[in-house]
Short mmCIF file of C-alpha atoms in Angstrom, two decimals:
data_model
loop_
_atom_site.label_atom_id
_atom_site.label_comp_id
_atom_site.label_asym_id
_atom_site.label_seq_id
_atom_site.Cartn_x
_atom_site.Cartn_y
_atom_site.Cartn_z
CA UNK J 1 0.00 0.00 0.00
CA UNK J 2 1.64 3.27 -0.96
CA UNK J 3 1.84 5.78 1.81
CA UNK J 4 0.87 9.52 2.49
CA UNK J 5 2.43 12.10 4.36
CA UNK J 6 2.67 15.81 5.14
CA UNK J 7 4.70 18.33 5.11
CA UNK J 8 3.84 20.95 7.18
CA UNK J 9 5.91 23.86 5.49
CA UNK J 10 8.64 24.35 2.59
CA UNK J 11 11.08 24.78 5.20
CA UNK J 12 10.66 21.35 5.88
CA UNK J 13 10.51 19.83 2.66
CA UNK J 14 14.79 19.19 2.74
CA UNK J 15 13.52 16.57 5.31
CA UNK J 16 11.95 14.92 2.52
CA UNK J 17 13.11 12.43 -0.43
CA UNK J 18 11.05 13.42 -3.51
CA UNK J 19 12.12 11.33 -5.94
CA UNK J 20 9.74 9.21 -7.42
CA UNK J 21 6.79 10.49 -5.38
CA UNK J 22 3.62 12.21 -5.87
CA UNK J 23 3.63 15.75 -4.24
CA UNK J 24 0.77 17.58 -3.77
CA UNK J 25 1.00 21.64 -3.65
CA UNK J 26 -1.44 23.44 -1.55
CA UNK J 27 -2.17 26.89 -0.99
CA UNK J 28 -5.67 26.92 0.10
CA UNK J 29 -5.58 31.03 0.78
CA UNK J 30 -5.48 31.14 -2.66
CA UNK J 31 -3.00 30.51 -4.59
CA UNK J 32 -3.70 26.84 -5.48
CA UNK J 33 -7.64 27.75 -5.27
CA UNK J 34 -7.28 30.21 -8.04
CA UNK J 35 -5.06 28.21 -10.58
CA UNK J 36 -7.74 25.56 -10.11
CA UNK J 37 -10.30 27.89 -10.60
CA UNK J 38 -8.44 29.37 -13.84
CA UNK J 39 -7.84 25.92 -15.14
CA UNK J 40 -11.89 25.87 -14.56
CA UNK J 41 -12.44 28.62 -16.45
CA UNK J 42 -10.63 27.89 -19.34
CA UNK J 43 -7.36 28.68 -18.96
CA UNK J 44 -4.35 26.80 -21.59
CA UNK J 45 -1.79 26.89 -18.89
CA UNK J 46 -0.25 28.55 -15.86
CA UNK J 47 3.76 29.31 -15.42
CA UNK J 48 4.30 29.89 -11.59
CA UNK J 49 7.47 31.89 -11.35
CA UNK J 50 9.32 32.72 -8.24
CA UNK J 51 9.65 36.58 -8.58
CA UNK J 52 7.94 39.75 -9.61
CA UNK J 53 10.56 40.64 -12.58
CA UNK J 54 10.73 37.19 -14.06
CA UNK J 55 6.28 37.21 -14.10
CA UNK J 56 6.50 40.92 -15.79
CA UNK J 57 8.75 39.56 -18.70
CA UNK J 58 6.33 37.08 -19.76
CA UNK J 59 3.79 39.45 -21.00
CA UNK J 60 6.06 40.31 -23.90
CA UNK J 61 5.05 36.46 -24.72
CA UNK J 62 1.28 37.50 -24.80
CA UNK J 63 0.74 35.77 -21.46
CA UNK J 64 -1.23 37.45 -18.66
CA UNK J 65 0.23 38.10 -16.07
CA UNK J 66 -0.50 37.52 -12.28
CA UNK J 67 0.92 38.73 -8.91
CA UNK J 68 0.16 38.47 -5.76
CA UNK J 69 2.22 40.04 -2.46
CA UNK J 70 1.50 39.84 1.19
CA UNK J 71 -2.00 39.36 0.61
CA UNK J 72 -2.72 41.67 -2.37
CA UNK J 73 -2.56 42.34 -6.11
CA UNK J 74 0.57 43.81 -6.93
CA UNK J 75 1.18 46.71 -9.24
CA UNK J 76 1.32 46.82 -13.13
CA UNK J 77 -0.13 43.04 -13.27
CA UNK J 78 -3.26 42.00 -14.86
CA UNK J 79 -4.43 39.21 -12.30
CA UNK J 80 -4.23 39.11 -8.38
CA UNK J 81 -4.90 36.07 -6.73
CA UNK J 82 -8.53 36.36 -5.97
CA UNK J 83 -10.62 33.46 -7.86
CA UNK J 84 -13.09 35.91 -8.83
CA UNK J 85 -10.52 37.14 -10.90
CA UNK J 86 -10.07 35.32 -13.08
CA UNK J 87 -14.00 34.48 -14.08
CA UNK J 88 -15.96 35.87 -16.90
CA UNK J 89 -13.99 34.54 -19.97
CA UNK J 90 -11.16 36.98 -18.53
CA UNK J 91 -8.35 33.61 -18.95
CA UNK J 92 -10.14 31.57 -21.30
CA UNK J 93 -7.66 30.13 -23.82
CA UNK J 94 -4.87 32.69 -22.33
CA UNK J 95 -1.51 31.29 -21.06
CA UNK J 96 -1.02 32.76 -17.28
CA UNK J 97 2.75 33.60 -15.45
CA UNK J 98 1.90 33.92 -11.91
CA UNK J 99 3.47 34.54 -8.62
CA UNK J 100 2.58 34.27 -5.44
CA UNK J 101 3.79 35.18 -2.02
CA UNK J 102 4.03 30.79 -1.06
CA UNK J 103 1.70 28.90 -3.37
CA UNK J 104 4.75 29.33 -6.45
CA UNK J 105 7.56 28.33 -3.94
CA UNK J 106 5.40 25.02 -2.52
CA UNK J 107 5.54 24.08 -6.19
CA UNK J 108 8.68 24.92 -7.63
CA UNK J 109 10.55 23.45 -4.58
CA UNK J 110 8.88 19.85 -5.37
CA UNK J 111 10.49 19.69 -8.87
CA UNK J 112 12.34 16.31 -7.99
CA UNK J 113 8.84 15.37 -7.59
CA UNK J 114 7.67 12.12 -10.18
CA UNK J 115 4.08 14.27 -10.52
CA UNK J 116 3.11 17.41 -9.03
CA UNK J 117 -0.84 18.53 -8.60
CA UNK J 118 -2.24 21.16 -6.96
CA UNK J 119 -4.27 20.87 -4.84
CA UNK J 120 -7.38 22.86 -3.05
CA UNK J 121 -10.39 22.15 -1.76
CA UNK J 122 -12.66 23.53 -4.95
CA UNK J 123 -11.15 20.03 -6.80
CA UNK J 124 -10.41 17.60 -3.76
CA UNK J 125 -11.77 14.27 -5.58
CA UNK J 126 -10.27 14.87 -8.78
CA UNK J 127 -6.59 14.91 -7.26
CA UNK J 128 -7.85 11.88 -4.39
CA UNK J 129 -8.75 9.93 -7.81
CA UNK J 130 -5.79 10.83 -9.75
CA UNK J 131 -3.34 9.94 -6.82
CA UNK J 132 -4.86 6.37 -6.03
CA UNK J 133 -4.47 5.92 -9.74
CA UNK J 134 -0.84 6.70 -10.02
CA UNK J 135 -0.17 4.54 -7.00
CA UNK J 136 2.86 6.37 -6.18
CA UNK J 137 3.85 7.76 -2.51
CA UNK J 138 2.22 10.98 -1.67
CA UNK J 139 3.71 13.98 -0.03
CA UNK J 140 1.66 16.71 0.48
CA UNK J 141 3.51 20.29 0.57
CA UNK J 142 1.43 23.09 2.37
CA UNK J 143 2.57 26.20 1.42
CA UNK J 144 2.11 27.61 5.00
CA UNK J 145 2.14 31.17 5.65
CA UNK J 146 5.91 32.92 5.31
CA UNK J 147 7.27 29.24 6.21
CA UNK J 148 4.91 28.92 9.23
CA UNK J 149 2.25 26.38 9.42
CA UNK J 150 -1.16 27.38 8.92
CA UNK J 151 -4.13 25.65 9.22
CA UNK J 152 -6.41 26.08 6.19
CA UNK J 153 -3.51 24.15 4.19
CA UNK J 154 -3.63 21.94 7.07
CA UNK J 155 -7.35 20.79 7.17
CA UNK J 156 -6.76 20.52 2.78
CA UNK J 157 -4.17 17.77 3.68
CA UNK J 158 -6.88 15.82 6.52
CA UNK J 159 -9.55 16.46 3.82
CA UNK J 160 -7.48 14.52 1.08
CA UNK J 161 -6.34 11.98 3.65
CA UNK J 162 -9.54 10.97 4.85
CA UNK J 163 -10.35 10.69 1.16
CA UNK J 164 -7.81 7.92 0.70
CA UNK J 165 -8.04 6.22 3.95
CA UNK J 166 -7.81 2.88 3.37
CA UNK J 167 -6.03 2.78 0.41
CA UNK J 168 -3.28 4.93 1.37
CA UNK J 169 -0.90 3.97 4.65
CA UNK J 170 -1.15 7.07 7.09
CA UNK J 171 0.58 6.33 10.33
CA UNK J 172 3.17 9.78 10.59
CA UNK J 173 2.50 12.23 12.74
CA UNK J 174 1.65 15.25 10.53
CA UNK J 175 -0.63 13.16 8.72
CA UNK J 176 -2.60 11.82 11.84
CA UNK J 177 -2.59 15.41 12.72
CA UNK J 178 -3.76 16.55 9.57
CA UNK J 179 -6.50 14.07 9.51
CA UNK J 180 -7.40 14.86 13.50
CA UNK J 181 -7.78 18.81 12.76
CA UNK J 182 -10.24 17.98 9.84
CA UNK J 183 -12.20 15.78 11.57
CA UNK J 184 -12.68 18.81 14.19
CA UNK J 185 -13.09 21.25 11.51
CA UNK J 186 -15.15 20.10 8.52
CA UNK J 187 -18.84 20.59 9.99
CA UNK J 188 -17.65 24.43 9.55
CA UNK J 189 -14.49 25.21 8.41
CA UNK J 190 -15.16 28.70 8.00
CA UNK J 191 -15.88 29.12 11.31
CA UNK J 192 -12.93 27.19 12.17
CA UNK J 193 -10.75 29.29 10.66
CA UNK J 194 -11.98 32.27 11.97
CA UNK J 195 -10.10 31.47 15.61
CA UNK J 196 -6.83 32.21 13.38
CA UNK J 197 -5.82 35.61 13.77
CA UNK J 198 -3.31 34.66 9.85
CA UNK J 199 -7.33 33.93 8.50
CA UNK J 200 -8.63 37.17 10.22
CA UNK J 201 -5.93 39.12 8.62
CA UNK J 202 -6.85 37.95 5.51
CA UNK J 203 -10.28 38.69 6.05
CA UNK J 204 -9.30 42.06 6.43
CA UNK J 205 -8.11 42.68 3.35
CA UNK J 206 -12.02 42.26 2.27
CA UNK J 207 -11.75 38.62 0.72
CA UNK J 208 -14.00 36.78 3.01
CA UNK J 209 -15.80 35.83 0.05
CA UNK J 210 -12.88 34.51 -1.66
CA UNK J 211 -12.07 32.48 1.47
CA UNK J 212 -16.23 30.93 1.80
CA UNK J 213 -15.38 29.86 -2.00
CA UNK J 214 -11.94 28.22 -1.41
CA UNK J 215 -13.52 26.19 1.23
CA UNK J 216 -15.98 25.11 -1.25
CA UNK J 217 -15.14 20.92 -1.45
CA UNK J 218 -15.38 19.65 -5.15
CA UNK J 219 -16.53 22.34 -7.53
CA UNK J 220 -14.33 21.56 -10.20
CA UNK J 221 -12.88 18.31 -11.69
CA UNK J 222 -9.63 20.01 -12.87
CA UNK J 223 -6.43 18.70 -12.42
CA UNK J 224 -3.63 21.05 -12.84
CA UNK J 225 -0.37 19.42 -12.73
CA UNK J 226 3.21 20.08 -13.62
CA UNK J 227 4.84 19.12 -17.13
CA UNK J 228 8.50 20.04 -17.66
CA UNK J 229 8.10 24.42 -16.64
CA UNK J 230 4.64 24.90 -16.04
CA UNK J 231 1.24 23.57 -14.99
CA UNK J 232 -1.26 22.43 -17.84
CA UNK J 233 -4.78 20.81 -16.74
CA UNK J 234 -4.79 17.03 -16.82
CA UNK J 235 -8.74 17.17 -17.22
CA UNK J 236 -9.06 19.58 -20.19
CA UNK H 1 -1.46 40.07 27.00
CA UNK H 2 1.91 38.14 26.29
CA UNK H 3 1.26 36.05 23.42
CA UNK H 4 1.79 32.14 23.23
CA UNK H 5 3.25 30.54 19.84
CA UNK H 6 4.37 26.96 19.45
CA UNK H 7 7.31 26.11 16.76
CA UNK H 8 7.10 22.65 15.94
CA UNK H 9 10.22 21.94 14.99
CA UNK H 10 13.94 23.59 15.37
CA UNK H 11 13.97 23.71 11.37
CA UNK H 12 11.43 26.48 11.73
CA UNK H 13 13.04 28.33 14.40
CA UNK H 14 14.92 30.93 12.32
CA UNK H 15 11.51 32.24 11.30
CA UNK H 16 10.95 33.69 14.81
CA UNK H 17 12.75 35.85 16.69
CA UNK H 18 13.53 34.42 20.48
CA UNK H 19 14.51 37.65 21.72
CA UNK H 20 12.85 38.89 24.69
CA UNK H 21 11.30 35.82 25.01
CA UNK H 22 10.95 32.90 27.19
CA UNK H 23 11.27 29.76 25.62
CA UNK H 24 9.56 26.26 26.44
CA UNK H 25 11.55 23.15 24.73
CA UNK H 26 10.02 19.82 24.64
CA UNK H 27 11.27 16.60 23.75
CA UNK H 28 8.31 14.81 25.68
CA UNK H 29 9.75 11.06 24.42
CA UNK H 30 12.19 11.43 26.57
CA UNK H 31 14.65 14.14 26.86
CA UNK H 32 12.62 16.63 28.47
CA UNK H 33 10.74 14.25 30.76
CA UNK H 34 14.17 12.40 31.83
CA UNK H 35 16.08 15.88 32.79
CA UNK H 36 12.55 16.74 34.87
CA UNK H 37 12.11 13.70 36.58
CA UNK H 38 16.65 13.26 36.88
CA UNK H 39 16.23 17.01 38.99
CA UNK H 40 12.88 15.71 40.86
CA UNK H 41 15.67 12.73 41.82
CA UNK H 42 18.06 15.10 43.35
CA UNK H 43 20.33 15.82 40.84
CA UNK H 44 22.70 19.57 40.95
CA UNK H 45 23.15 20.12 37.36
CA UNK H 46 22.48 19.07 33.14
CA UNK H 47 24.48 19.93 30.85
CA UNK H 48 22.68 19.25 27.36
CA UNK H 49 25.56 18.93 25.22
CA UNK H 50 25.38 18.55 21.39
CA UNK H 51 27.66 15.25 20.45
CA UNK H 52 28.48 12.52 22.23
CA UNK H 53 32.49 13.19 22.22
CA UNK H 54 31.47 16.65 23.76
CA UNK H 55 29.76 14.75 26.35
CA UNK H 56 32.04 11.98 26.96
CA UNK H 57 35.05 14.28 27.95
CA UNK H 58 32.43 15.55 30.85
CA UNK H 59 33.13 12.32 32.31
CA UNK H 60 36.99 13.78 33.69
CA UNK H 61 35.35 16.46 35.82
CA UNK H 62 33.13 13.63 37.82
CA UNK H 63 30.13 14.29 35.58
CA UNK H 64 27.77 11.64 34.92
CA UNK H 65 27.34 11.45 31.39
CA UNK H 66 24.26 9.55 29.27
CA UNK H 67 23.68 9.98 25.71
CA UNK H 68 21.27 8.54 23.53
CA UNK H 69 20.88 8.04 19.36
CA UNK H 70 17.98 6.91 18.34
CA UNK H 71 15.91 5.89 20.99
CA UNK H 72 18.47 3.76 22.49
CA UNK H 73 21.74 4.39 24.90
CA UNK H 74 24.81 5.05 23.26
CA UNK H 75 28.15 2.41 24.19
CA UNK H 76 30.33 3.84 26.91
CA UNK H 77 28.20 6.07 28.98
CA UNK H 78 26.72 5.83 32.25
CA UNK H 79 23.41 6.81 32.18
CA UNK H 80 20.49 6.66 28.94
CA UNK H 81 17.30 8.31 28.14
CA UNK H 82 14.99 6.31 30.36
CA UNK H 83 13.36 8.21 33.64
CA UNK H 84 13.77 5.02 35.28
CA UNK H 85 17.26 4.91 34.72
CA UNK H 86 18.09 8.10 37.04
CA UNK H 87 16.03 6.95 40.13
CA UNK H 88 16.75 5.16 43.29
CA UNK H 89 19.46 7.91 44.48
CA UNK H 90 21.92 6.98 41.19
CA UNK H 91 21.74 11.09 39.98
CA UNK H 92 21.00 12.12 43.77
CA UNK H 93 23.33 16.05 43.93
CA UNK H 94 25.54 14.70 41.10
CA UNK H 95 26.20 16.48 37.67
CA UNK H 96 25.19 15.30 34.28
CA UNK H 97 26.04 15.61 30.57
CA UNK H 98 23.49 14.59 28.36
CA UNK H 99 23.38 14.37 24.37
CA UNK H 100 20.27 13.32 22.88
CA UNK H 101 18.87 12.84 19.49
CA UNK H 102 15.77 15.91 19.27
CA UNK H 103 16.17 17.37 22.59
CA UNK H 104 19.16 18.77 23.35
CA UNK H 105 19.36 20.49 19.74
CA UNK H 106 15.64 22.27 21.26
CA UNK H 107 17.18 23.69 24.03
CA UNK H 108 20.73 24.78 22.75
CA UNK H 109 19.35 26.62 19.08
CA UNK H 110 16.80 28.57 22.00
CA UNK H 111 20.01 30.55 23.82
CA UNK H 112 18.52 33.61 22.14
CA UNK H 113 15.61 33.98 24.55
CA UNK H 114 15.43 35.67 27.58
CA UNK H 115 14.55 32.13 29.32
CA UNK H 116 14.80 28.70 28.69
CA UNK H 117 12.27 26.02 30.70
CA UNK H 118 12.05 22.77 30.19
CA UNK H 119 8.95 21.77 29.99
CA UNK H 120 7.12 18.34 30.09
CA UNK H 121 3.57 16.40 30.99
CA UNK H 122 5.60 15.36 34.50
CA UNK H 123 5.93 19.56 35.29
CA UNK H 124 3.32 20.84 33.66
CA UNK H 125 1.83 22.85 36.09
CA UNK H 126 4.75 24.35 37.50
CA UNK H 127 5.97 25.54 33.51
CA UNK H 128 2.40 26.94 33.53
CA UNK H 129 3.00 28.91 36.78
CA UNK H 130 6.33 30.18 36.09
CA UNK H 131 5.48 31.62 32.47
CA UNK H 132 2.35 33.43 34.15
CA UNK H 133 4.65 34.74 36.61
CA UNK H 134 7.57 35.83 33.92
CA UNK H 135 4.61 37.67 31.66
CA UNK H 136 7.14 37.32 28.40
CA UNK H 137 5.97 36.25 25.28
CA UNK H 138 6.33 32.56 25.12
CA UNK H 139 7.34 30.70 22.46
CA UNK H 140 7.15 26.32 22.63
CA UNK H 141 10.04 25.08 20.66
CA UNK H 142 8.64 21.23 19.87
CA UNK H 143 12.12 19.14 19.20
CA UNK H 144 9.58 16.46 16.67
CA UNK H 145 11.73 13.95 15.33
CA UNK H 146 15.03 14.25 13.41
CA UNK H 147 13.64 17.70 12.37
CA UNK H 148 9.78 16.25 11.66
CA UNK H 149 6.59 17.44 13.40
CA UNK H 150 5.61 14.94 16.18
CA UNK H 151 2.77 14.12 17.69
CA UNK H 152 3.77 13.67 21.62
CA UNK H 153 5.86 17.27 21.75
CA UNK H 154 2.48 19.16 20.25
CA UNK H 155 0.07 17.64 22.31
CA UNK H 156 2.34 18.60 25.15
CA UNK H 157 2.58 22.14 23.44
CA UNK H 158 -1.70 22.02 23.74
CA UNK H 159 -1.83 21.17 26.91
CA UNK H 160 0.11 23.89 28.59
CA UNK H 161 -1.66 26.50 26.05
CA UNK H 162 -4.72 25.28 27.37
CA UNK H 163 -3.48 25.75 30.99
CA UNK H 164 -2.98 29.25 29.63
CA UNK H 165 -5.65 30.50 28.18
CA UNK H 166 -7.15 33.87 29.48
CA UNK H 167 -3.43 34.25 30.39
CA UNK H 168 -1.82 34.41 27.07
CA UNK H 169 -3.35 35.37 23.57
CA UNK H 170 -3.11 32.27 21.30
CA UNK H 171 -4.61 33.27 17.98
CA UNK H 172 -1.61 31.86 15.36
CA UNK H 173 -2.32 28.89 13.73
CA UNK H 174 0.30 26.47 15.18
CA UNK H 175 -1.30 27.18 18.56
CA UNK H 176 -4.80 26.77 17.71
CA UNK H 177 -3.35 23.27 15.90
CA UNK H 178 -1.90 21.84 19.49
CA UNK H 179 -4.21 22.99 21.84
CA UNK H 180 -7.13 21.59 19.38
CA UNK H 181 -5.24 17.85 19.05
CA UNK H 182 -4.46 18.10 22.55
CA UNK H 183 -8.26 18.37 23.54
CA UNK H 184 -9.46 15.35 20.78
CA UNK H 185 -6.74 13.72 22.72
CA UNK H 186 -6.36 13.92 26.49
CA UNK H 187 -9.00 11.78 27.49
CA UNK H 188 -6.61 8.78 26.63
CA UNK H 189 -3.02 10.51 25.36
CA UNK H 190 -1.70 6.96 24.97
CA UNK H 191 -4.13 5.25 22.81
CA UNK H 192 -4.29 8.37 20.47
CA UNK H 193 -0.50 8.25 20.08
CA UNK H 194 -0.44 4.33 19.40
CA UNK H 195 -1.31 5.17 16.17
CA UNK H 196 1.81 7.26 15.30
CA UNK H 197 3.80 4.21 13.68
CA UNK H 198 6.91 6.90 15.60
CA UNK H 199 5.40 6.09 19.15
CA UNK H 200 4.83 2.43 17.75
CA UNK H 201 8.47 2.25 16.27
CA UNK H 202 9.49 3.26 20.01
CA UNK H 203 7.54 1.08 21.69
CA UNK H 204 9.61 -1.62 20.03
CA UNK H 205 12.35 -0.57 21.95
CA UNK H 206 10.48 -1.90 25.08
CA UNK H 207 9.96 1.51 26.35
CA UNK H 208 6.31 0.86 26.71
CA UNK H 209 6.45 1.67 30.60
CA UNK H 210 8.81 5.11 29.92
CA UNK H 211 6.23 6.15 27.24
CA UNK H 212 3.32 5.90 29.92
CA UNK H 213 5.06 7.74 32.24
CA UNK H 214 6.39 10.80 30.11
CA UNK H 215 2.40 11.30 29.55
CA UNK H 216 1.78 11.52 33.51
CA UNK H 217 0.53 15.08 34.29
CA UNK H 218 2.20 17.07 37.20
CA UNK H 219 3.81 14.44 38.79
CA UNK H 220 6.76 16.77 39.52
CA UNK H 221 7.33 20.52 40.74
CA UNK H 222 10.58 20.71 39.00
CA UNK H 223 11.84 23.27 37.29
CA UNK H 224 14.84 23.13 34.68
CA UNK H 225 15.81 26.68 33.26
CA UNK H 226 18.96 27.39 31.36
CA UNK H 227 21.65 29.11 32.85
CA UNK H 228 24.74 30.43 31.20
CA UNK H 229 26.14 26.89 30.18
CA UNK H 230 23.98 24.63 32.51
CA UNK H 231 20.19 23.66 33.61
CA UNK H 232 19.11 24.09 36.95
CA UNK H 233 16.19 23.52 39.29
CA UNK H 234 14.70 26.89 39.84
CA UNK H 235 12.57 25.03 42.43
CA UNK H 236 15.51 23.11 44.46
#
């Protein structure tokens, strides 16, 4: 039976032997949220880049452009990081560069990876289903908050866990703990999340709605995942 | 209010800053709860030391010395990492170097803070009561296991935040995470942690009797704090 675990933070993630594993890249506040819901809406494909500079060159390629920093959009981009964004036939067909405060690193540190999906709640069977049938190890890489843990990314990994109980081994401590907090949680998450003073920051910054729709389980059966420098949808 | 934040592992402890703070590290199976219970036996002084040559040449100056790597005592040194093994008057106003696997590395990466406790189920309470009585921000430095997140140090980590609550503020994420696990868990700590294939992979060391008593609650009044080079008893 392969196995699952969790990684609570890329800080961590040098603990970790990659190679020939699964990793799953969360950001549930939003990064991985909105490239699912992008993918959703039509998007070809999404380049996550590490910096501002290196996003801002590839609109000379025609690609829009996306940036998000400490929370907000950041200047002279077309995209923040807000789902909502990127609705309303604004990405359909359009290639995307985006960066993001963690969501980018989570993924671009797992490159030794065999597969990489991102993850979020909006399309939590479609990457339970595509990892049970790979068959491979999982790792799943929260993007935490500035290296920190944080919960919603947290209660994404106990979410996908308890969707794979059974035919995933789960015995390691972060994933038990994973699993425990979204057992607590998932009657209402939202409310949940509201103890965190990281989730009441963000609320502050007027995206409560974008954080009821990342919570959202299932909306979408896309399947972004990584292919040689960027992330194309495995559904489309 | 001081605030309360739990780090839960020393490969996140560059991201906050110790300074001005106190500092609780916790290596529940079994550094912390051995150097608690060796001072509750009567002994002067620890010396947490970082290898086991370090801690061997302790052995001129009529130090006991113990040392452990991976969960069992290392060749050539008096003492190991069981409780057991410092009672019946064998520690009784002696000194001791110790090297352990997780938690000596907790206690000597935390000289930055203003204090250092060491805290564990077996002094719980008195942690609790000197913290209130300091009225620094706290911060619980979790040793985990060879760098990993464990279960045992964060439950210990959410049980003294939920001795402190109304004392502290305990809004961050990490916090909410132990003190949450710690109250899905406390009615029966042991059974919960039997399924942590790490408590299970020590248990095969036929610890089974140390790992029930590391999770006894305020069995001692002991108090280890760092000083200069050296733990000892604030309470002796």
């Amino acid at each position: 039976m392969p196995s699952i675990d969790v990684c609570f933070s890329p800080e961590l993630l040098h603990l970790y032997d990659l190679k020939g594993k699964a990793v799953v890249a969360v950001d549930i506040l939003r990064a991985t949220s909105t490239m699912v819901t992008a993918f959703a809406e039509g998007a070809a494909t999404i380049y996550p880049v590490m910096d501002l500079e290196e996003c801002r060159n590839f609109a000379v390629n025609g690609c829009l452009t996306a940036a998000e920093r400490n929370g907000i959009k950041a200047e002279g981009f077309d995209l923040g990081n807000s789902p909502f964004g990127y609705m309303d036939g604004k990405v359909k067909g359009r290639e995307i560069a985006i960066t993001t405060t963690n969501g980018t690193r989570a993924i671009r540190m797992s490159e030794a990876a065999s597969e990489i999906v991102v993850g979020a709640f909006l399309n939590l069977q479609a990457v339970a289903d595509h990892l049970e049938s790979l068959g491979l190890d999982v790792l799943i890489v929260c993007a935490g908050w500035k290296g920190q843990f944080n919960l919603e990314d947290t209660l994404f990994a106990g979410a996908l866990v308890e969707r794979l109980q059974g035919k995933f081994s789960s015995e390691n401590d972060s994933t038990l703990a994973a699993l425990y907090l979204y057992q607590t949680a998932k009657a209402d998450l939202l409310n949940f999340l509201r103890q965190s003073s990281h989730v009441r920051r963000l609320e502050h910054l007027e995206i409560h709605k974008d954080i009821e729709f990342c919570l959202r389980h299932d909306a979408y059966t896309t399947l972004p995942v990584w292919r040689k420098d960027r992330l194309v949808d495995l559904k489309s």
